[in-house]
PDB file of C-alpha atoms in Angstrom:
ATOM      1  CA  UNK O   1     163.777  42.937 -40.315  1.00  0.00           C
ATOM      2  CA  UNK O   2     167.132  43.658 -38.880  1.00  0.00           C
ATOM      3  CA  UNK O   3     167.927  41.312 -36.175  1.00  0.00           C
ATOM      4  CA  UNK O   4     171.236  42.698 -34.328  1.00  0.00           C
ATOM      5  CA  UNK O   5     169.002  45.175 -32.340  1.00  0.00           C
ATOM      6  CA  UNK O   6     167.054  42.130 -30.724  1.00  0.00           C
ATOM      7  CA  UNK O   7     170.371  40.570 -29.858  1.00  0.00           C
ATOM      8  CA  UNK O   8     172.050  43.102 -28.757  1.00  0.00           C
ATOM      9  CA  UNK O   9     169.079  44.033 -26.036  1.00  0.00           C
ATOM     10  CA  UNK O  10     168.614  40.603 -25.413  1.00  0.00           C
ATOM     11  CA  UNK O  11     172.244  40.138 -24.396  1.00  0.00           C
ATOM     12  CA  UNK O  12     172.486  43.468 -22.993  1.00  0.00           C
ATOM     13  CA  UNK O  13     168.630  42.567 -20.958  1.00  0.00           C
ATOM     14  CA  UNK O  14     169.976  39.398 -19.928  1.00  0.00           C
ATOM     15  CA  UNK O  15     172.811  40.407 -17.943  1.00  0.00           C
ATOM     16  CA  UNK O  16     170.907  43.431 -16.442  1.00  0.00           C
ATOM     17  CA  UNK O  17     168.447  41.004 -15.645  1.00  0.00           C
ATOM     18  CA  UNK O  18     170.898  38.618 -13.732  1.00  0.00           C
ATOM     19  CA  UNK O  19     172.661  40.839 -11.611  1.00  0.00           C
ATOM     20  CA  UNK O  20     171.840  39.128  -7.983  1.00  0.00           C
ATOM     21  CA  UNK O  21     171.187  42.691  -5.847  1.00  0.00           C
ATOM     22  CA  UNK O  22     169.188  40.405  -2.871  1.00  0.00           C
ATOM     23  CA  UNK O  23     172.113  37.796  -2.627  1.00  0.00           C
ATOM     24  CA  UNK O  24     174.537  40.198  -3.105  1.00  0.00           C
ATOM     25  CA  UNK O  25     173.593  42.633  -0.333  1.00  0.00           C
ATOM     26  CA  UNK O  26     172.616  39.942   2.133  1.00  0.00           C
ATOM     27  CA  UNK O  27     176.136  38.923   1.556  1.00  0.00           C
ATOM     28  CA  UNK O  28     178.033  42.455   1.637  1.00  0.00           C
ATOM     29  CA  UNK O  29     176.097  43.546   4.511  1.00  0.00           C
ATOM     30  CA  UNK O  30     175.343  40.595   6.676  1.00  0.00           C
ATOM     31  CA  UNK O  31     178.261  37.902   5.193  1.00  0.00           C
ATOM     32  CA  UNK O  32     175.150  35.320   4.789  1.00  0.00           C
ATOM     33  CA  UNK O  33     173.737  33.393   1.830  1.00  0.00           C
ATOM     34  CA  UNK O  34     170.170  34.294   1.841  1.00  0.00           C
ATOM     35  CA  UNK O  35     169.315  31.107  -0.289  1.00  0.00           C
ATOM     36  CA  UNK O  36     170.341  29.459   2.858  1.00  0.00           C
ATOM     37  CA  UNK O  37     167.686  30.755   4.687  1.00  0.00           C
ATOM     38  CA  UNK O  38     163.484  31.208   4.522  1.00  0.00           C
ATOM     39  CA  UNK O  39     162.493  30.412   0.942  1.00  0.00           C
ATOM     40  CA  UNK O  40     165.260  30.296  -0.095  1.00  0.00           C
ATOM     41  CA  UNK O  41     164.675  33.005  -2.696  1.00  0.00           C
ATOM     42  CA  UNK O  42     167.013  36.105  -4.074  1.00  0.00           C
ATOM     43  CA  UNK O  43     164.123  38.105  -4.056  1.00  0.00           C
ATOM     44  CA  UNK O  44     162.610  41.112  -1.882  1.00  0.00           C
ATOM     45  CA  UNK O  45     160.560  39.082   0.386  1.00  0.00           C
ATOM     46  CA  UNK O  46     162.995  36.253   1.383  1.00  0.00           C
ATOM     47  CA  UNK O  47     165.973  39.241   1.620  1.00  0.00           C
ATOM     48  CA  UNK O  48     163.403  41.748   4.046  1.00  0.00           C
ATOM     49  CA  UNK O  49     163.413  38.622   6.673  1.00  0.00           C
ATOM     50  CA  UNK O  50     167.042  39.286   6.885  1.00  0.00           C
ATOM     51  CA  UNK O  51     166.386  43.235   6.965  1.00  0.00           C
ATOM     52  CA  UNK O  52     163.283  45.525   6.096  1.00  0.00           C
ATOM     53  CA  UNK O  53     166.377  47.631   4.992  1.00  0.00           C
ATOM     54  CA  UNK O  54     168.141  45.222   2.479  1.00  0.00           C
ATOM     55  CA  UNK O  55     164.640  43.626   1.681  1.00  0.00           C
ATOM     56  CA  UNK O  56     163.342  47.378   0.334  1.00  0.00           C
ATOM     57  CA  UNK O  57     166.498  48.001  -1.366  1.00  0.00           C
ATOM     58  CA  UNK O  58     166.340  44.601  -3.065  1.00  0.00           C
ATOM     59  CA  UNK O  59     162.686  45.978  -4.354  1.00  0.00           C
ATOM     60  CA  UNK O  60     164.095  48.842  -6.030  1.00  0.00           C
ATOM     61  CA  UNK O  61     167.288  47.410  -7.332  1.00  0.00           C
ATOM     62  CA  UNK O  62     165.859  44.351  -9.141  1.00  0.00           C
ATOM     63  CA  UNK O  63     162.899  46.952 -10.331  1.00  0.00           C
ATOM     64  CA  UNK O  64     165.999  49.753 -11.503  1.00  0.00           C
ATOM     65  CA  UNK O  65     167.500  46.426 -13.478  1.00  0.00           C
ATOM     66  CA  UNK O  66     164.660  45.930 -15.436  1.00  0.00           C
ATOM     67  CA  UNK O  67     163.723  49.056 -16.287  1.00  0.00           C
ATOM     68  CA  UNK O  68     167.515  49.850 -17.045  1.00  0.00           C
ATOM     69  CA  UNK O  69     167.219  47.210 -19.954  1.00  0.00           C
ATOM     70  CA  UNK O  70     164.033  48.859 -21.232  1.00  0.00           C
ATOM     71  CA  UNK O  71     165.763  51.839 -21.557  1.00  0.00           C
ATOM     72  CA  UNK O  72     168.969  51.120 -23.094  1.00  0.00           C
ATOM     73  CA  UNK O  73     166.595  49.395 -25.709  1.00  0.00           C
ATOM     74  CA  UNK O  74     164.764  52.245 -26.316  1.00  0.00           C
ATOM     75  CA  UNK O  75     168.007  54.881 -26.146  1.00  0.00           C
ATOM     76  CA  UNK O  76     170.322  52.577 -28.226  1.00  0.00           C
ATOM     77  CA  UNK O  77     168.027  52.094 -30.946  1.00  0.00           C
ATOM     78  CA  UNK O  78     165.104  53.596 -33.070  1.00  0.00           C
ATOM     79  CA  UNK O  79     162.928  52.418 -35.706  1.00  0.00           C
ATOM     80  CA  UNK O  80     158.760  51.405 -36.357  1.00  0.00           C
ATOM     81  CA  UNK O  81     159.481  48.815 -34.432  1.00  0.00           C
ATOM     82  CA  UNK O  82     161.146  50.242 -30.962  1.00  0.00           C
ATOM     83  CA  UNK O  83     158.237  49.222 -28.972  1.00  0.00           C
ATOM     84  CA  UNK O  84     158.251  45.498 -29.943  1.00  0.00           C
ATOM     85  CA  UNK O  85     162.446  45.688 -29.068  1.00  0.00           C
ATOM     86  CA  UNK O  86     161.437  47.592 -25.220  1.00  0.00           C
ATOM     87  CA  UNK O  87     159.050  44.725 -25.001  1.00  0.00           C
ATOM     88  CA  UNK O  88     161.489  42.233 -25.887  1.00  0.00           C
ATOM     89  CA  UNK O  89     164.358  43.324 -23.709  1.00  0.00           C
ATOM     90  CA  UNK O  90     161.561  43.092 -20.745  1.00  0.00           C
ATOM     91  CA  UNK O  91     161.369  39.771 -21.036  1.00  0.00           C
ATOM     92  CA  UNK O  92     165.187  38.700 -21.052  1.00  0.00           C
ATOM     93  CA  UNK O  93     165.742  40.979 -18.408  1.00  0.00           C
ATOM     94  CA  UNK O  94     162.670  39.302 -16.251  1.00  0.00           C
ATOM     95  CA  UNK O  95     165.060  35.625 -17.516  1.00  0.00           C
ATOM     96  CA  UNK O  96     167.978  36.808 -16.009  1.00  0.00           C
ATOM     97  CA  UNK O  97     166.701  37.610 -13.426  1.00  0.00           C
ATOM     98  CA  UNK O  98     164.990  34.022 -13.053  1.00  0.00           C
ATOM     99  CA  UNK O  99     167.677  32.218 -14.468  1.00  0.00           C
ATOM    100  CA  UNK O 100     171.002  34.257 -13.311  1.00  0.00           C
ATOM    101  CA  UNK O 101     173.898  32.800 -14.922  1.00  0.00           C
ATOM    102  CA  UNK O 102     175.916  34.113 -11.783  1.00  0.00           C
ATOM    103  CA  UNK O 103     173.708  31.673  -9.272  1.00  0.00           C
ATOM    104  CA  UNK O 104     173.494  28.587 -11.610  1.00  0.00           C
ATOM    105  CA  UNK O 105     170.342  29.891 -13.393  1.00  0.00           C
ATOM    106  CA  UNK O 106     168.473  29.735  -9.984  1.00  0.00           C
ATOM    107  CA  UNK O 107     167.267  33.393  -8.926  1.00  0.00           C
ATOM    108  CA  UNK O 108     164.252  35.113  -8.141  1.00  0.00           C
ATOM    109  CA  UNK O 109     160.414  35.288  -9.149  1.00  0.00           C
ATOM    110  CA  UNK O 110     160.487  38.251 -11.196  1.00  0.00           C
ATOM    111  CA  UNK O 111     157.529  40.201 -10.099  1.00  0.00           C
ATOM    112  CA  UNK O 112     159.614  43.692  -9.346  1.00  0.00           C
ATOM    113  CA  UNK O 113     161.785  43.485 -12.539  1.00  0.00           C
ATOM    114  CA  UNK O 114     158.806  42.845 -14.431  1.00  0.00           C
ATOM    115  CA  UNK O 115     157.359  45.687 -12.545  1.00  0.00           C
ATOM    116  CA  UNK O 116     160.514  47.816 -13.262  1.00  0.00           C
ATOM    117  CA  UNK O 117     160.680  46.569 -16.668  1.00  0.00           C
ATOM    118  CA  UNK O 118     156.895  47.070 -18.076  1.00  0.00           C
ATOM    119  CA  UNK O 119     156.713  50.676 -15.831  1.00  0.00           C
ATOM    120  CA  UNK O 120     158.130  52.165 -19.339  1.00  0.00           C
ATOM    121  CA  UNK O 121     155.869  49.704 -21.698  1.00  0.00           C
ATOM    122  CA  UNK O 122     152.605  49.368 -20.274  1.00  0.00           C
ATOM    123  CA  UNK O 123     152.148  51.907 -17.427  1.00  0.00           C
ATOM    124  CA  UNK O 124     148.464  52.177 -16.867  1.00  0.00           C
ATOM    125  CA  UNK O 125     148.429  48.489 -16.702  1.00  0.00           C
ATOM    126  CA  UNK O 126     151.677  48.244 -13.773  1.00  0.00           C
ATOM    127  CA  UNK O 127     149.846  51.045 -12.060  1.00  0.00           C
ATOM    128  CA  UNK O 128     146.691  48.943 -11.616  1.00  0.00           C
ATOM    129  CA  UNK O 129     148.722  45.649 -10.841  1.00  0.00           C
ATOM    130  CA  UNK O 130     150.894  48.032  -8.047  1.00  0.00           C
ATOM    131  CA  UNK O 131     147.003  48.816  -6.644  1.00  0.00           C
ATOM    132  CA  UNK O 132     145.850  45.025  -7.070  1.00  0.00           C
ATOM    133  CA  UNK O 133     148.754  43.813  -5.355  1.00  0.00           C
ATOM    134  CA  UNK O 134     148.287  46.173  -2.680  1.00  0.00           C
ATOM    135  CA  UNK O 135     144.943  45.244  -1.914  1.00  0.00           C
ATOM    136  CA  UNK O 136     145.088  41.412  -1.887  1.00  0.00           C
ATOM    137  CA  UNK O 137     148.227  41.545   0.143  1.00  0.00           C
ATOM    138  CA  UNK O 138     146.489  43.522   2.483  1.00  0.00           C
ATOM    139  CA  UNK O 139     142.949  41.908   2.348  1.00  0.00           C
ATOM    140  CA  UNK O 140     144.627  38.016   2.201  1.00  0.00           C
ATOM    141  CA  UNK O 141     148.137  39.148   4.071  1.00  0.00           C
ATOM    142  CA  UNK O 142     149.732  37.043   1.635  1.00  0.00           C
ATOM    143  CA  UNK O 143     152.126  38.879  -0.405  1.00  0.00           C
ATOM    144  CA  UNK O 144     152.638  35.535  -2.966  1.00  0.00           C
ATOM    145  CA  UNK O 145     148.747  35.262  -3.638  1.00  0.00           C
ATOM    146  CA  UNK O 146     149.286  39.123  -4.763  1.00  0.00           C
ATOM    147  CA  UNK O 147     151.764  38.589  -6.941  1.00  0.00           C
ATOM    148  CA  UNK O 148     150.486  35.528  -8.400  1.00  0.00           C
ATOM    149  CA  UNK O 149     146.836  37.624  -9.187  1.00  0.00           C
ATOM    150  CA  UNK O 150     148.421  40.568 -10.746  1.00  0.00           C
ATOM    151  CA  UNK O 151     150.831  38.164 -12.795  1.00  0.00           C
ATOM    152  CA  UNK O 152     148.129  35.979 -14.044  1.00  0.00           C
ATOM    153  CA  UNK O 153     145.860  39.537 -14.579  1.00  0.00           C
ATOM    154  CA  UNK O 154     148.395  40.999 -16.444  1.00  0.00           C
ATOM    155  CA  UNK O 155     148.044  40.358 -20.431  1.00  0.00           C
ATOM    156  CA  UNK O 156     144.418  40.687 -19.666  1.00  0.00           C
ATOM    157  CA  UNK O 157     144.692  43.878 -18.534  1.00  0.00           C
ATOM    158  CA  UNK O 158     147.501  45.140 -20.675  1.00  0.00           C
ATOM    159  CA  UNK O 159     144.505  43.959 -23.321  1.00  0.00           C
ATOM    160  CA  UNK O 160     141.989  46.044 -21.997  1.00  0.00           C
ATOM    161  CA  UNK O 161     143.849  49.377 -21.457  1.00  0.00           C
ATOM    162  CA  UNK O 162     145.604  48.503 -25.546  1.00  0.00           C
ATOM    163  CA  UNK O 163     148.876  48.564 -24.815  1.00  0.00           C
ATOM    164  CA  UNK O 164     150.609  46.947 -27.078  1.00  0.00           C
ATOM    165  CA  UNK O 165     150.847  47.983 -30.812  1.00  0.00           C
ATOM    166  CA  UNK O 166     151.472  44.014 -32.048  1.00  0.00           C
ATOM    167  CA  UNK O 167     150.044  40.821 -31.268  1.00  0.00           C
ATOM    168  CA  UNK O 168     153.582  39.551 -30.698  1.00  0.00           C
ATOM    169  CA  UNK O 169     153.992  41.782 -27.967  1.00  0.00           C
ATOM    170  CA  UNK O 170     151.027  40.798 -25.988  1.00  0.00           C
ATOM    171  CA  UNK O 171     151.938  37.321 -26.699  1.00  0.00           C
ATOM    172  CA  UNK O 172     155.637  38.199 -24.962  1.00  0.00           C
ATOM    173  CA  UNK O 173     153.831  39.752 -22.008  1.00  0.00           C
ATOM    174  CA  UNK O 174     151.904  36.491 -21.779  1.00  0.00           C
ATOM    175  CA  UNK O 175     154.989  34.454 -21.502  1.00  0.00           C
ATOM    176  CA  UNK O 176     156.371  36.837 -18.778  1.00  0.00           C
ATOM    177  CA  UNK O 177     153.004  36.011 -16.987  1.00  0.00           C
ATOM    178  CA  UNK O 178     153.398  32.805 -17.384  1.00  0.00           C
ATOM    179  CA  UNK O 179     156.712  32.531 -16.566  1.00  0.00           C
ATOM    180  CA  UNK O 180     156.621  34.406 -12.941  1.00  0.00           C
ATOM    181  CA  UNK O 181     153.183  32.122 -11.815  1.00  0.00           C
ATOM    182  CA  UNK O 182     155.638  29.169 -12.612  1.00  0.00           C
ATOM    183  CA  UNK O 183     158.185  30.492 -10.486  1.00  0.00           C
ATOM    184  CA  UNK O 184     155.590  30.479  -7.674  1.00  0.00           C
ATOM    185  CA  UNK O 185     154.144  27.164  -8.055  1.00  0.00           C
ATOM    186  CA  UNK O 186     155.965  26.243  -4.819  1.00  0.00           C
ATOM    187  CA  UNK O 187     153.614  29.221  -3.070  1.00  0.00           C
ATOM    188  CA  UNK O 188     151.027  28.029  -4.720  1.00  0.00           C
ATOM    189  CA  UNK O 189     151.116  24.954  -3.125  1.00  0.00           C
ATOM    190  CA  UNK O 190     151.461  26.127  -0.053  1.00  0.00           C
ATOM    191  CA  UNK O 191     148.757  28.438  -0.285  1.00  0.00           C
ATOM    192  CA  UNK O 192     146.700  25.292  -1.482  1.00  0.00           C
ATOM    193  CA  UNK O 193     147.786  23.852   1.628  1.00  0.00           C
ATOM    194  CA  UNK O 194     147.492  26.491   4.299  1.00  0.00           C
ATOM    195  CA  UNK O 195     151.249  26.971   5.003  1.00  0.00           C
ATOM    196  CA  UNK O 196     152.124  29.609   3.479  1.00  0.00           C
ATOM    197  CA  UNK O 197     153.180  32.447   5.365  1.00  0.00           C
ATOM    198  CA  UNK O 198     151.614  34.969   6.141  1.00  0.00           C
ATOM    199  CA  UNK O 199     152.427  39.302   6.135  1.00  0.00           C
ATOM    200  CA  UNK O 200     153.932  39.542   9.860  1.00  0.00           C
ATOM    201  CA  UNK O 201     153.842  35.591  10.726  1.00  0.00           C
ATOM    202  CA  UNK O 202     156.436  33.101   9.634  1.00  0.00           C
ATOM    203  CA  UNK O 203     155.720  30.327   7.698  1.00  0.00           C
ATOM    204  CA  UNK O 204     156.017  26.702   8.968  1.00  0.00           C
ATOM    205  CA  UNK O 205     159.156  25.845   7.352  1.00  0.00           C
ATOM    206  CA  UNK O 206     160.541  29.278   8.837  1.00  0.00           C
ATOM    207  CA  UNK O 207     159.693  28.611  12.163  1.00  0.00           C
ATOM    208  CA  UNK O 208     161.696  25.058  11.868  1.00  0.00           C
ATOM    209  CA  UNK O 209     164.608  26.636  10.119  1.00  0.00           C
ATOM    210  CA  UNK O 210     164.891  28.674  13.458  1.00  0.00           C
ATOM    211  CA  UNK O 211     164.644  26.074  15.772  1.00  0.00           C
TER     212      UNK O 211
END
């Protein structure tokens, strides 16, 4: 099998992958750090404290990255095994966008690149996570406990709707899965705890940071 494809997309993913868009337009538009600030986090949550405005166009940005690397994978090259290469330049873009080479390899929890990076891959199975999500967030009003359910559902149910044509692939997904509940295990100890925050309340830590 000819490895240069794979490379290439990985290199290609990586880089889409990294591209900061929450620290970025926190900074353009506001002249902050957003790490400084909240969580701490690059990603659409942390940014929509700053503004609903930046926060939503941090959604669709880090989404548009990932699926832009699933696309140049499938545009750039062909071949029986296309779908294994879309599925592989999912997950480096979902790493860059965890591990940014820009911000030191610290960045972001990946659930709306995955999101934007799978849409083209495994579609009935983002649709139902998009609905999960939805209703936890809404039910629990904690937007981390939805992402961590529809991360840890999502092998299982890209499984059960057969989307994948190769073991290897569902194995990838799995370490994508794996990968963003890991980048919430500080959530996930809040949650455990009772301090995380809540949809529409701050957070302990927040409420300290502004005092």
């Amino acid at each position: 099998m000819n490895t240069t494809p794979y490379l290439v997309s990985a290199v290609v993913s990586y880089l889409l992958g990294s591209i900061p868009f929450g620290y970025l337009l926190v900074r353009i538009f506001t002249g902050e750090d957003v790490r400084a600030s909240g969580s701490g986090n690059i990603g659409a949550t942390n940014v929509a404290r700053k503004s609903p405005v930046l926060g939503t166009a941090t959604l669709v940005l880090d989404a548009a990255k990932g699926m832009a690397a699933v696309l140049f994978a499938r545009m750039a090259f062909g071949g029986p095994h296309r779908h294994l290469l879309m599925t592989t330049a999912a997950l480096f873009a979902v790493c860059g966008h965890l591990f940014p080479v820009w911000l030191k390899f610290h960045g972001g929890k990946g659930v709306a690149t995955s999101l934007g990076a799978f849409a083209l891959i495994t579609p009935k199975t983002i649709l139902c996570m998009v609905g999960l999500f939805v209703v936890l967030a809404i039910a629990f009003r904690y937007v981390s406990l939805g992402s961590i359910a529809v991360a840890a559902a999502f092998p299982l149910l890209v499984w059960a709707f057969s989307e994948y044509r190769d073991p290897l692939e569902l194995l990838i997904i799995a370490i994508v899965s794996v990968l963003v509940i890991w980048k919430h295990r500080q959530n996930i100890g809040r949650l455990t705890a009772g301090t995380e925050s809540r949809l529409g309340r701050k957070s302990l830590a927040d409420r300290k940071s502004v005092v």
